[in-house]
Coordinates of C-alpha atoms in Angstrom, one line a residue:
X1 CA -88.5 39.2 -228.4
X2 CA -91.9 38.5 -228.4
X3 CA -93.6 41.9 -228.7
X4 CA -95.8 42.6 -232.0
X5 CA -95.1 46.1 -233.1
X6 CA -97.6 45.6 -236.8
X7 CA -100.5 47.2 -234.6
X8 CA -98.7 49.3 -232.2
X9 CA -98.3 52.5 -234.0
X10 CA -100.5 55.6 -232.6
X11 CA -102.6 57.1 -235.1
X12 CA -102.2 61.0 -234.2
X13 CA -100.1 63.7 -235.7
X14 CA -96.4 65.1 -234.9
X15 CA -95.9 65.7 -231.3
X16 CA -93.8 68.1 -229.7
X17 CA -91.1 66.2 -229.2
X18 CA -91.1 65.4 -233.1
X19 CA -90.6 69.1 -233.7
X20 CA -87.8 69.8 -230.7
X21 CA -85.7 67.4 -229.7
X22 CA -85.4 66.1 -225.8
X23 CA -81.9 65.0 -224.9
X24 CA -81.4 61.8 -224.4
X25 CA -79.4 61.1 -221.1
X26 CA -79.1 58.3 -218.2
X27 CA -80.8 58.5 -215.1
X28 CA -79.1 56.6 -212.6
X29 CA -81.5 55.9 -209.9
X30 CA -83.5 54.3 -212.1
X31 CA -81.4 51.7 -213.4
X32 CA -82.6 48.3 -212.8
X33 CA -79.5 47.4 -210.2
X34 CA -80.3 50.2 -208.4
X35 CA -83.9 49.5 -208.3
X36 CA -82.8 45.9 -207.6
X37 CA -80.8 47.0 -204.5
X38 CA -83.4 49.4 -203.3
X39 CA -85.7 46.3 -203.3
X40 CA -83.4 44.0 -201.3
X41 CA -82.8 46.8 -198.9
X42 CA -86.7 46.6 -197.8
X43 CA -86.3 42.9 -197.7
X44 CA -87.8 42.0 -201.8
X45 CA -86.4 39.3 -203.6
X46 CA -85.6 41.3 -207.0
X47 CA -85.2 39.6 -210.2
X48 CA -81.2 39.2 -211.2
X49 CA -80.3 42.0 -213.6
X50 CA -78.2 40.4 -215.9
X51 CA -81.4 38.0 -216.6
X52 CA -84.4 40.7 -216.0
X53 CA -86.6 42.2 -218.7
X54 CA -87.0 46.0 -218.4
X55 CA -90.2 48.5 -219.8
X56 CA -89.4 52.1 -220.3
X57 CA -92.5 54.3 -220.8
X58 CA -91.5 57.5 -222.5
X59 CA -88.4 56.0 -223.7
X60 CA -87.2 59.1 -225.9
X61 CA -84.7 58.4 -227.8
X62 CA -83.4 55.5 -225.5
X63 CA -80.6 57.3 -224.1
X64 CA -81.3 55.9 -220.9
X65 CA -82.6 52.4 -221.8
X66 CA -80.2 51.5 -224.6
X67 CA -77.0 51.5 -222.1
X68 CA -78.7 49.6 -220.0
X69 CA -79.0 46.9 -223.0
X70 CA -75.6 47.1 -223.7
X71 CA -74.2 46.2 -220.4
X72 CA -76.7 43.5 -220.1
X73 CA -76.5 41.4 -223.3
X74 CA -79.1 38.1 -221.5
X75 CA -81.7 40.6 -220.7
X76 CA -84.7 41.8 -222.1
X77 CA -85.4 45.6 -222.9
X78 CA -88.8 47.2 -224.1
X79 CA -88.8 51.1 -224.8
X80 CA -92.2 53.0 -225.9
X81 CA -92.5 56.3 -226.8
X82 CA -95.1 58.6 -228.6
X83 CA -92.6 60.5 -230.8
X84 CA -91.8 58.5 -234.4
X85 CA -88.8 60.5 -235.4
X86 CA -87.3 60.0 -232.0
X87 CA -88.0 56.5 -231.9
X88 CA -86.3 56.3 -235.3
X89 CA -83.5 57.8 -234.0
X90 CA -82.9 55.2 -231.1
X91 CA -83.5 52.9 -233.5
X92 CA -80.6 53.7 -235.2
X93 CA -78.6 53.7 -232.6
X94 CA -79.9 50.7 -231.5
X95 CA -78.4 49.2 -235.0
X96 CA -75.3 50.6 -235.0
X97 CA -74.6 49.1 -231.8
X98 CA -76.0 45.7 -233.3
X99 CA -77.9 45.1 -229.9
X100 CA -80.4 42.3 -230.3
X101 CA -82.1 42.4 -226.9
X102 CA -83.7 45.8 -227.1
X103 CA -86.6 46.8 -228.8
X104 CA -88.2 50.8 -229.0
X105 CA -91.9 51.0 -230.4
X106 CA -93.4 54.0 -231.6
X107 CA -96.0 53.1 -229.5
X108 CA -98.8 55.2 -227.2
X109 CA -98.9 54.1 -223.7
X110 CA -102.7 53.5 -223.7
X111 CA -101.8 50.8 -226.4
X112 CA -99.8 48.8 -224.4
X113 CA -101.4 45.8 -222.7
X114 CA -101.1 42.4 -221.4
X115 CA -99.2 40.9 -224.4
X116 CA -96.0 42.8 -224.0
X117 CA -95.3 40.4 -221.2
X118 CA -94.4 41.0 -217.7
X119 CA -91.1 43.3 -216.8
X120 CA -89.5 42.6 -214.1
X121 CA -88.5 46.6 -213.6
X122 CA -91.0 49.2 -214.8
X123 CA -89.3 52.9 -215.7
X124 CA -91.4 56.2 -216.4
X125 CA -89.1 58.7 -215.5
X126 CA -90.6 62.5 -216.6
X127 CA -93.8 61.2 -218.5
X128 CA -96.2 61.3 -215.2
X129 CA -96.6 65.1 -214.9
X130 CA -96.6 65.8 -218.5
X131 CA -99.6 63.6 -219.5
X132 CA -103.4 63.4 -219.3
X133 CA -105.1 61.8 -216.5
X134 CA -106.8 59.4 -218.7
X135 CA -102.8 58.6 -219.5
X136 CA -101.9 58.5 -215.9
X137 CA -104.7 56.1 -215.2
X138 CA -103.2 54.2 -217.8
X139 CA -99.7 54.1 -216.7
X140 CA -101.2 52.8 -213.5
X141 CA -103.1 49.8 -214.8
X142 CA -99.4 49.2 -216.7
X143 CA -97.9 49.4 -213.7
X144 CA -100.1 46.7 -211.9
X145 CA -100.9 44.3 -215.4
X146 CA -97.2 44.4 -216.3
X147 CA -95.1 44.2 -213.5
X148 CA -94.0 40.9 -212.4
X149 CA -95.0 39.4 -208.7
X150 CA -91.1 40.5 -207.4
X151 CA -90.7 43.8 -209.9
X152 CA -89.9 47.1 -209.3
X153 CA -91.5 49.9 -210.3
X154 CA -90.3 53.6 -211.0
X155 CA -92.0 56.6 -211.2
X156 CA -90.8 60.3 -211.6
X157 CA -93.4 63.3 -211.4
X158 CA -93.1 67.3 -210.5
X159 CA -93.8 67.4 -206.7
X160 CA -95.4 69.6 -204.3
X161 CA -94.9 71.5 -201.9
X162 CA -91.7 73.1 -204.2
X163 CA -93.6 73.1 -207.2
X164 CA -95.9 75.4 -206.2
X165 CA -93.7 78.2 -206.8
X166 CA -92.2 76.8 -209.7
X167 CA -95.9 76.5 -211.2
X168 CA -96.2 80.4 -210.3
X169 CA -93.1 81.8 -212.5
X170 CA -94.5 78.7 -215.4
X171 CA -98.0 80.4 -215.5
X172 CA -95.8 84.2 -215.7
X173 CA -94.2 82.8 -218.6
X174 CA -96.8 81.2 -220.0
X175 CA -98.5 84.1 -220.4
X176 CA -96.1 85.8 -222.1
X177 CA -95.4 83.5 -224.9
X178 CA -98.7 82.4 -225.5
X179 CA -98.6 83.7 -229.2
X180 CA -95.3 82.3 -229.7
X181 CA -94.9 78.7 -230.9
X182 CA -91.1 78.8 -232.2
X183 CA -88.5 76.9 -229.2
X184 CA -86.0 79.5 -230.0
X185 CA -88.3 82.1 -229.5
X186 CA -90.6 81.2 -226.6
X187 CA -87.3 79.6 -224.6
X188 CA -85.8 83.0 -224.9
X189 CA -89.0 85.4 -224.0
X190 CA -89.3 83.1 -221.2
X191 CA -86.2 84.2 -220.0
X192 CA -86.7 87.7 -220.0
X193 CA -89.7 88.2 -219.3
X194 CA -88.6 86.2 -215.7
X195 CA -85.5 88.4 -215.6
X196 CA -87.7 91.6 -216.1
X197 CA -90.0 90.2 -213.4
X198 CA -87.4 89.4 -210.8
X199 CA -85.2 92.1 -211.4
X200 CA -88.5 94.7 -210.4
X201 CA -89.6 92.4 -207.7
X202 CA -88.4 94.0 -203.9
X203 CA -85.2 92.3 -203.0
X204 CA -86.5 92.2 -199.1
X205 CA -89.6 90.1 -199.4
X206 CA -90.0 86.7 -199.7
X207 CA -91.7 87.4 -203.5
X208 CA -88.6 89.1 -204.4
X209 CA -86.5 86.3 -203.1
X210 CA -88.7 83.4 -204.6
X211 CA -88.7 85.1 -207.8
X212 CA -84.6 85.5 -207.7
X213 CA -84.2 81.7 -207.2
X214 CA -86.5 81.1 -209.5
X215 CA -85.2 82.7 -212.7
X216 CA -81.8 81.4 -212.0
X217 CA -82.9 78.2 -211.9
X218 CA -84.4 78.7 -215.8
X219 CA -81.4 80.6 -216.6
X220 CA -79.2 77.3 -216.0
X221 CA -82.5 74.7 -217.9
X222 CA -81.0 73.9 -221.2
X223 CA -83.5 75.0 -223.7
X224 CA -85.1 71.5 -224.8
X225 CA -85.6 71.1 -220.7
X226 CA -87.7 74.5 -220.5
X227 CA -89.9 74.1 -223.1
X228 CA -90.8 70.8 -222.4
X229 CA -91.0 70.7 -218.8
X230 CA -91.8 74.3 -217.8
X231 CA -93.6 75.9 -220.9
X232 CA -96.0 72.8 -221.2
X233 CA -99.6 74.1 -220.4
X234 CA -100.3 70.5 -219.5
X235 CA -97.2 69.8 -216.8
X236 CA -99.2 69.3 -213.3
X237 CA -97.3 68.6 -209.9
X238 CA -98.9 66.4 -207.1
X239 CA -98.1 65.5 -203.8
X240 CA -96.4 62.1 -202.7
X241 CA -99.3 60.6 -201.2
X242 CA -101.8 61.2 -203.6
X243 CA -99.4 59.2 -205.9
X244 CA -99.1 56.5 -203.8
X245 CA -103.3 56.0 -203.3
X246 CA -103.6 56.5 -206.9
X247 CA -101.0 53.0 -206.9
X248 CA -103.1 52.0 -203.3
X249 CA -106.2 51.7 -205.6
X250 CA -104.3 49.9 -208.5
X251 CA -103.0 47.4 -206.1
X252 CA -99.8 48.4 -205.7
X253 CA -98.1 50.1 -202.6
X254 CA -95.6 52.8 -201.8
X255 CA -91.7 51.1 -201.5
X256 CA -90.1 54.2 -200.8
X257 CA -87.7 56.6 -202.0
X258 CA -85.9 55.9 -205.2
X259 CA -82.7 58.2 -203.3
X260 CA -82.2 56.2 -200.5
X261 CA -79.9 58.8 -198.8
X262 CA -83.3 60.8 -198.3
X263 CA -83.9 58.5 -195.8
X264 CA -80.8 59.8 -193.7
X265 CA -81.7 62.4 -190.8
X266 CA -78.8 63.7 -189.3
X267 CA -79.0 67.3 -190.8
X268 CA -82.4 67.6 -188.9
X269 CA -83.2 69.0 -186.0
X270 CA -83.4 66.6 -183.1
X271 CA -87.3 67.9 -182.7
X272 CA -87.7 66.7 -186.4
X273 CA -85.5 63.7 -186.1
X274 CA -87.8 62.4 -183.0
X275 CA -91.0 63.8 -184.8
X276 CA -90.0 61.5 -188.4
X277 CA -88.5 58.4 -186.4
X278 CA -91.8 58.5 -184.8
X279 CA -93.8 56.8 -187.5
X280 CA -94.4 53.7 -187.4
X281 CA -93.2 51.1 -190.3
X282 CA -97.1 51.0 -191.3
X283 CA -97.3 55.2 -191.6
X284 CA -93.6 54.7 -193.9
X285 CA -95.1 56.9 -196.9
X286 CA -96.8 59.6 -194.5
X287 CA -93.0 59.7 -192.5
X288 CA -91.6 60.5 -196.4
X289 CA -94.6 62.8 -197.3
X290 CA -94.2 64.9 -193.9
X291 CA -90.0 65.1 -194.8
X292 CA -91.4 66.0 -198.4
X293 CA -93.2 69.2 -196.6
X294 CA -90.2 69.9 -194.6
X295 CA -87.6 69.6 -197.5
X296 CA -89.8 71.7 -199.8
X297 CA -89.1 68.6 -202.3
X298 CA -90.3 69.8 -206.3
X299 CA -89.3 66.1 -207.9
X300 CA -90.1 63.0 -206.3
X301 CA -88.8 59.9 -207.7
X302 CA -90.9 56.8 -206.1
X303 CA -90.6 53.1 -206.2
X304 CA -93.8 50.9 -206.0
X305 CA -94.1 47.3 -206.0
X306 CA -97.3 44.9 -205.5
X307 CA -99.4 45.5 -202.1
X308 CA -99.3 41.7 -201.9
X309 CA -95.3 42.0 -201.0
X310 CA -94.8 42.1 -197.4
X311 CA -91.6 44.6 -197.2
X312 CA -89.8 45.6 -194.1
X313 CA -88.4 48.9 -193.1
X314 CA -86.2 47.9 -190.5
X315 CA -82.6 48.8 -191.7
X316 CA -80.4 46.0 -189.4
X317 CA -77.0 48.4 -189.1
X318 CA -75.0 45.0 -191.2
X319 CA -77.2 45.4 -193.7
X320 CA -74.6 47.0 -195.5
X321 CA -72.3 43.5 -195.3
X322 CA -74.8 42.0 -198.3
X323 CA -74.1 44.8 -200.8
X324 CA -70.3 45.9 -203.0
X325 CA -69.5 49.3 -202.1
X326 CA -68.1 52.4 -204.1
X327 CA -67.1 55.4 -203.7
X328 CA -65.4 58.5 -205.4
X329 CA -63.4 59.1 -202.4
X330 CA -59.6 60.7 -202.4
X331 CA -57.5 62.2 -199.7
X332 CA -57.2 66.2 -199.5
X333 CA -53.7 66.0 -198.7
X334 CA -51.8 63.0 -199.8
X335 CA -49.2 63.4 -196.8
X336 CA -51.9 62.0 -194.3
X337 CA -51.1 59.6 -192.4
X338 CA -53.5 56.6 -192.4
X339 CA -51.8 54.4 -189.5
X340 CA -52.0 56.7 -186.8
X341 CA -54.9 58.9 -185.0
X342 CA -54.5 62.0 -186.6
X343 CA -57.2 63.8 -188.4
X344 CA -57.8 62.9 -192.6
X345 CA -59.6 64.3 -194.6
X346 CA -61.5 63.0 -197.3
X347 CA -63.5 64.5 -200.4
X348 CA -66.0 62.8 -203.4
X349 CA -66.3 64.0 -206.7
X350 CA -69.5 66.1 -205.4
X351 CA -67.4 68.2 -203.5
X352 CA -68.4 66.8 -200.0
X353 CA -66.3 66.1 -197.6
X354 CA -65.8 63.3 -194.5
X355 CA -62.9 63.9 -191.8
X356 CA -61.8 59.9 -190.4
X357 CA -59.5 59.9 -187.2
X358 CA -59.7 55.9 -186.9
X359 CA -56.8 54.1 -189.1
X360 CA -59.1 51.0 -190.2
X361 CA -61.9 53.7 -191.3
X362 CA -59.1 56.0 -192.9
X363 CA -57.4 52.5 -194.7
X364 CA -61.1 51.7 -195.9
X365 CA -61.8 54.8 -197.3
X366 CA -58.5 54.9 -199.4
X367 CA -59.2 51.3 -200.5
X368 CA -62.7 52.8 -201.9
X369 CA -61.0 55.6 -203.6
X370 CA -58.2 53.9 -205.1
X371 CA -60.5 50.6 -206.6
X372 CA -62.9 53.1 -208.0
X373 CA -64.7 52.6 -210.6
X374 CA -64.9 49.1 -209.0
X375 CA -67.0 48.0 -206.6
X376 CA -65.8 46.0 -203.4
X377 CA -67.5 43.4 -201.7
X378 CA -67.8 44.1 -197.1
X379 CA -65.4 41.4 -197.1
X380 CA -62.9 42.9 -200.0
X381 CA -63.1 46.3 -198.4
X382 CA -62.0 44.6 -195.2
X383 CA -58.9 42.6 -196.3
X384 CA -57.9 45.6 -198.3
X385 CA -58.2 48.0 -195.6
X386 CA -55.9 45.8 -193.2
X387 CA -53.4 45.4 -195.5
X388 CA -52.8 49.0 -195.6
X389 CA -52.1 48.6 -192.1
X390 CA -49.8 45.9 -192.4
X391 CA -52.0 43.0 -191.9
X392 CA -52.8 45.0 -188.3
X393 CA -56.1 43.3 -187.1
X394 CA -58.1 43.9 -184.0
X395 CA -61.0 41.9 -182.6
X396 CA -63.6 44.4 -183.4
X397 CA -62.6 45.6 -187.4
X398 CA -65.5 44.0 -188.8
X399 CA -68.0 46.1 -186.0
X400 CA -66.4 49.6 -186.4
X401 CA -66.4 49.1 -190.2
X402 CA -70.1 48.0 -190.5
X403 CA -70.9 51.1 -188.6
X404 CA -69.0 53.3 -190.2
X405 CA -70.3 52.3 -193.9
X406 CA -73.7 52.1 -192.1
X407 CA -73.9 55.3 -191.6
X408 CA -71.8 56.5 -195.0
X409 CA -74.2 54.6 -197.1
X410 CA -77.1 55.7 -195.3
X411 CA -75.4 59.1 -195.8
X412 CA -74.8 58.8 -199.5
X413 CA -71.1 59.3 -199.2
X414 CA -70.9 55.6 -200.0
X415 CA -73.0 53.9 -203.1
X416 CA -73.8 50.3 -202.6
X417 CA -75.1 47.9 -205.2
X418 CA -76.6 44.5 -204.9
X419 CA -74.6 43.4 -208.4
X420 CA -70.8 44.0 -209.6
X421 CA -71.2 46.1 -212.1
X422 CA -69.0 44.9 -215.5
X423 CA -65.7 47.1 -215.9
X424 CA -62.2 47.5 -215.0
X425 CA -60.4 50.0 -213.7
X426 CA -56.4 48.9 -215.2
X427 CA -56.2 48.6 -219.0
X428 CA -55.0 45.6 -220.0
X429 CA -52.2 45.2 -222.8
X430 CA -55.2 45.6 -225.6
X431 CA -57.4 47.9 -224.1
X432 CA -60.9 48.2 -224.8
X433 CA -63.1 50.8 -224.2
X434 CA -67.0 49.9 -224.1
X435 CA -68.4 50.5 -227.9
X436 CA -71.5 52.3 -226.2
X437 CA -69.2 55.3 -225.2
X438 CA -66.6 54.7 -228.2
X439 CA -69.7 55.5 -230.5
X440 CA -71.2 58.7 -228.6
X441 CA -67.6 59.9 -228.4
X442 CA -68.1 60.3 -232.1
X443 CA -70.5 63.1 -231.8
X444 CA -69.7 64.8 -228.6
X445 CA -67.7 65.0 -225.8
X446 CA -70.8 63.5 -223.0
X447 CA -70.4 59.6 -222.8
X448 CA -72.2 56.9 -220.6
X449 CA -69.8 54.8 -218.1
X450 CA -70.4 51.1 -217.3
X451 CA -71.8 53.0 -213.7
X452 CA -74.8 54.4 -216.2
X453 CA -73.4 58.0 -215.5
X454 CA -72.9 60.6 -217.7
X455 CA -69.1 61.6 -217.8
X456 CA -67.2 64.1 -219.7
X457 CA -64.2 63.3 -221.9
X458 CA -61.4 66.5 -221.7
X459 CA -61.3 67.5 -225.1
X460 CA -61.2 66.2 -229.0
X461 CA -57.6 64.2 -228.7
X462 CA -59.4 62.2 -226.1
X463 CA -62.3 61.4 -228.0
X464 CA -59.5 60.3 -230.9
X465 CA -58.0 58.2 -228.5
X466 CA -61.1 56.7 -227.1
X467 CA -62.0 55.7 -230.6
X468 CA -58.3 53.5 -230.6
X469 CA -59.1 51.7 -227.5
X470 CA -61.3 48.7 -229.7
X471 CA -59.8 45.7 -227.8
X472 CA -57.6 44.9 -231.1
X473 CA -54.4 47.2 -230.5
X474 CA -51.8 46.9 -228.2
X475 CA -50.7 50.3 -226.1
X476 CA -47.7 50.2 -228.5
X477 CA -50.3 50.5 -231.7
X478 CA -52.3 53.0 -229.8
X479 CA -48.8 55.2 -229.2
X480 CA -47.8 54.9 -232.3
X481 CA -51.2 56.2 -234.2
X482 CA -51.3 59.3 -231.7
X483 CA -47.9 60.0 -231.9
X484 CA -48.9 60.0 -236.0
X485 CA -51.6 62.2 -235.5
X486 CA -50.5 64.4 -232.9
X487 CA -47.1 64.2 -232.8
X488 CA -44.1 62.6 -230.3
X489 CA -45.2 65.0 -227.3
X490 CA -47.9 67.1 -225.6
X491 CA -48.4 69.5 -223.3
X492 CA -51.1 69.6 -220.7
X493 CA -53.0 72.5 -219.2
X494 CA -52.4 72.6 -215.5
X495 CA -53.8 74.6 -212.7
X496 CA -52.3 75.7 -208.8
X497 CA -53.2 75.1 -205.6
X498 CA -55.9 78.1 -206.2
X499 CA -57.2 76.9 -209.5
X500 CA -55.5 79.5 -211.7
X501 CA -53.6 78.3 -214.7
X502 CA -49.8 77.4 -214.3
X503 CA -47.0 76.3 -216.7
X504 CA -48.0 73.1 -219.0
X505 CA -46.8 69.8 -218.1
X506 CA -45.0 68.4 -221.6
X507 CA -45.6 64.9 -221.7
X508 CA -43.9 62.2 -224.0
X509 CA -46.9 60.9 -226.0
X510 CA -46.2 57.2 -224.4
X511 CA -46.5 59.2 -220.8
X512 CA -49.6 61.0 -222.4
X513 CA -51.1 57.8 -223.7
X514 CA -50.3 56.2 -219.8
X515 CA -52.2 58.5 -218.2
X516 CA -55.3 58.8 -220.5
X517 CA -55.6 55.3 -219.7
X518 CA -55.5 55.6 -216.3
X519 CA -58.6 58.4 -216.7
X520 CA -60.6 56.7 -218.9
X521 CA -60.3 53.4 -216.4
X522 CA -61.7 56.2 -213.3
X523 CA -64.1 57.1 -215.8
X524 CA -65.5 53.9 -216.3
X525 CA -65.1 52.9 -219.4
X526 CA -63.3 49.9 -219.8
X527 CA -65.3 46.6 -219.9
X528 CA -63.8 43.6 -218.5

């Protein structure tokens, strides 16, 4: 990497987030295939992620960057963050992984400049609110001196009109722990003081209401999250468009929504739907800043790329046919019958639901569920959807398909990408598990999937177990050294229909090590 670090240290004191940690975790939306398929969908030509180089300002501890380095070993990553010890932390990280093509500087944004290079996807997610303006004018220029002609630019601040009442119950706590300067102590006075608040408020009026929503919202923060997001006397929200003529005057211009199911409108009104198709492709950021007002949005996460791009917002209905597809998706009932016209329902890890009548649609979706955590091309999705009806074609399959993942990707029900990500589903005979997750299930039970989520493993044995899957072993070894450790069976909680516990499945530990592979394959974790 090319990046001199000798002059890059900041010459202040301990911050904040020296003294209490941040969590490190992965945001998906702002991963550089996502950004790269949110800038083919408004007609960009996106540099290829597995050759890209990637800047993340306000890095932390690179819990969001350093996955990204893993899965793609021929690009470039650059983290900077103010914090020393939690840079030194990533760094670790960063060597016990042995990754080579990652770099995190202890490093103040107004120190970086034109010889860090050009980056062909720019990431500040939670720094913009939570910094000076003289630091937001900065991040700017960044965004404009470092961003390559085709890049992509990502930017995550506290929005209004939402944030207005969530600045109301921050100034009520401020208050009350302004003498206090311990996390344990300030997090938890915080608390009460809200709960005390809401609790007297009048449970008829909107004040009473507001305050209600509001304190169970910090009841469910983790406490790292509220004092560094809510307790900061510096944390200011700001509306979409005065983001986007802050970038206007940078030369750079508003791409659009990072969520690109915000863009879907068929749980509007048809007065609002009319009102929002209204705009025209020249008004696109006042269309998203009127939905803002409507939604009562408090986090905007927007994309911006160079004004010199011409971009179009026409979304051609086959647009979907250029992207692999994935989806969650499993039948409610597994009697349904997917050849016929009858009614079947299906539900995504979310907990939202679709109901498909039409066999093709109801074959598609099963081919989605069942190839998840891969991703399937129009055309794979297609095949595999009329072989599950016997091969049965029809002159228009390719037409009711296209509009049917039209409108589920637009929806969100469907994810599309504009690369493959790297994994399997199926273990092979020596099954290996991506060293990324393999280390964090070391220390805790939260890993990151080859899908740049955050998934949870069931308990200890399967972190054990995750730890065996090293590529090396066979599925005979990896029996073998559980069956040591935990002996030749084991039982597994169950629950009904209704979610209440029932009798414990005993499992031969060759049956239990089957179907741990199985669930760490839907999980995402096995690289190809």
């Amino acid at each position: 990497m090319n990046i001199q670090t000798e002059h890059r240290h900041p010459n202040i004191g301990p911050t904040p987030y020296d003294e209490v940690y941040y969590p490190g975790h992965v945001y998906g939306l702002t991963h550089p295939n996502h950004l790269a398929t949110m800038a083919a969908v408004y007609g960009m030509q996106p540099a290829p992620v597995e050759r890209c180089r990637v800047l993340e300002l306000g890095c932390g501890v690179g819990g969001n960057l350093l996955p990204m380095a893993f899965q793609y070993p021929n690009s470039e990553f650059v983290g900077v963050d103010l914090s020393g010890v939690t840079i030194e932390r990533g760094q670790q990280n960063v060597a016990t992984l042995g990754l080579e093509n990652i770099k995190l500087l202890h490093c103040d944004i107004m120190n970086v400049d034109a010889s860090f290079g050009r980056f062909d996807y720019i990431i500040a997610h939670g720094v913009y609110s939570w910094v000076p303006p003289a630091v937001r004018e900065k991040m700017m220029m960044i965004f404009k001196q470092n961003l390559a002609p085709r890049g992509v630019c990502y930017v995550s601040y506290n929005a209004h009109p939402f944030s207005h009442l969530r600045d109301m119950v921050r100034d009520m706590m401020r208050y009350h722990t302004r003498r206090l300067t311990g996390m344990e102590e300030k997090v938890g006075q915080a608390r009460a003081i809200l709960k005390f608040l809401s609790d007297g408020s009048k449970a008829d009026s909107v004040h009473g209401a507001v305050m209600r929503d509001q304190y169970n919202r910090v009841l469910k923060s983790p406490d790292e999250l509220l004092f560094h997001d809510d307790l900061d006397d510096g944390a200011e929200a700001f509306l979409l468009h005065e983001v986007a003529e802050d970038a206007s005057r940078h030369g750079l211009q508003y791409l659009g929504d990072a969520d690109f199911s915000r863009r879907y409108l068929a749980g509007y009104s048809e007065e609002v739907r009319a009102a929002l198709q209204h705009f025209p492709e020249s008004e696109f950021m006042a269309r998203d800043q009127y939905q803002d007002f409507i939604d009562g949005n408090g986090f905007r996460r927007t994309l911006l790329c160079h004004d010199s791009i011409s971009l179009s917002r026409q979304i051609d209905l086959d647009f979907v046919t250029r992207f692999h597809l994935l989806s969650t998706t499993n039948p409610v009932h597994s009697d349904s019958c997917v050849t016929d016209d009858s009614a079947m329902e299906f539900e995504n890890q979310d907990g939202s639901r679709v109901t498909l009548i039409n066999p093709l649609l109801k074959a598609a979706y099963l081919c989605l569920g069942r190839a998840w955590p891969r991703a399937l091309s129009f055309d794979e999705l297609l095949d595999g959807a009329r072989a599950l009806l016997g091969d049965r074609q029809a002159y228009d399959d390719q037409k009711v398909l296209t509009e049917a993942m039209f409108i589920l990707a637009c929806s969100g029900e469907v994810s599309f990408l504009l690369s493959r990500p790297f994994l399997l589903k199926e273990a092979t005979e020596h099954p290996q598990a991506s060293l990324l997750a393999r280390r964090q299930a070391q220390t805790g039970p939260l890993v990151t999937n080859l899908l740049h989520q955050t998934v949870q493993l069931e308990d200890d044995r399967t972190r054990d177990f995750l730890q065996l899957l090293d590529g090396a072993r066979t599925i005979d070894q990896i029996t073998a050294e559980m069956t040591e450790k935990f002996g030749p069976t084991i039982r597994i909680g169950q629950k009904d229909g209704a979610g209440q516990p029932a009798e414990p499945l005993l499992l031969s530990m060759r049956e239990s090590v089957q179907r741990s592979l199985a669930m760490v394959g839907k999980l995402g974790l096995l690289v190809a």
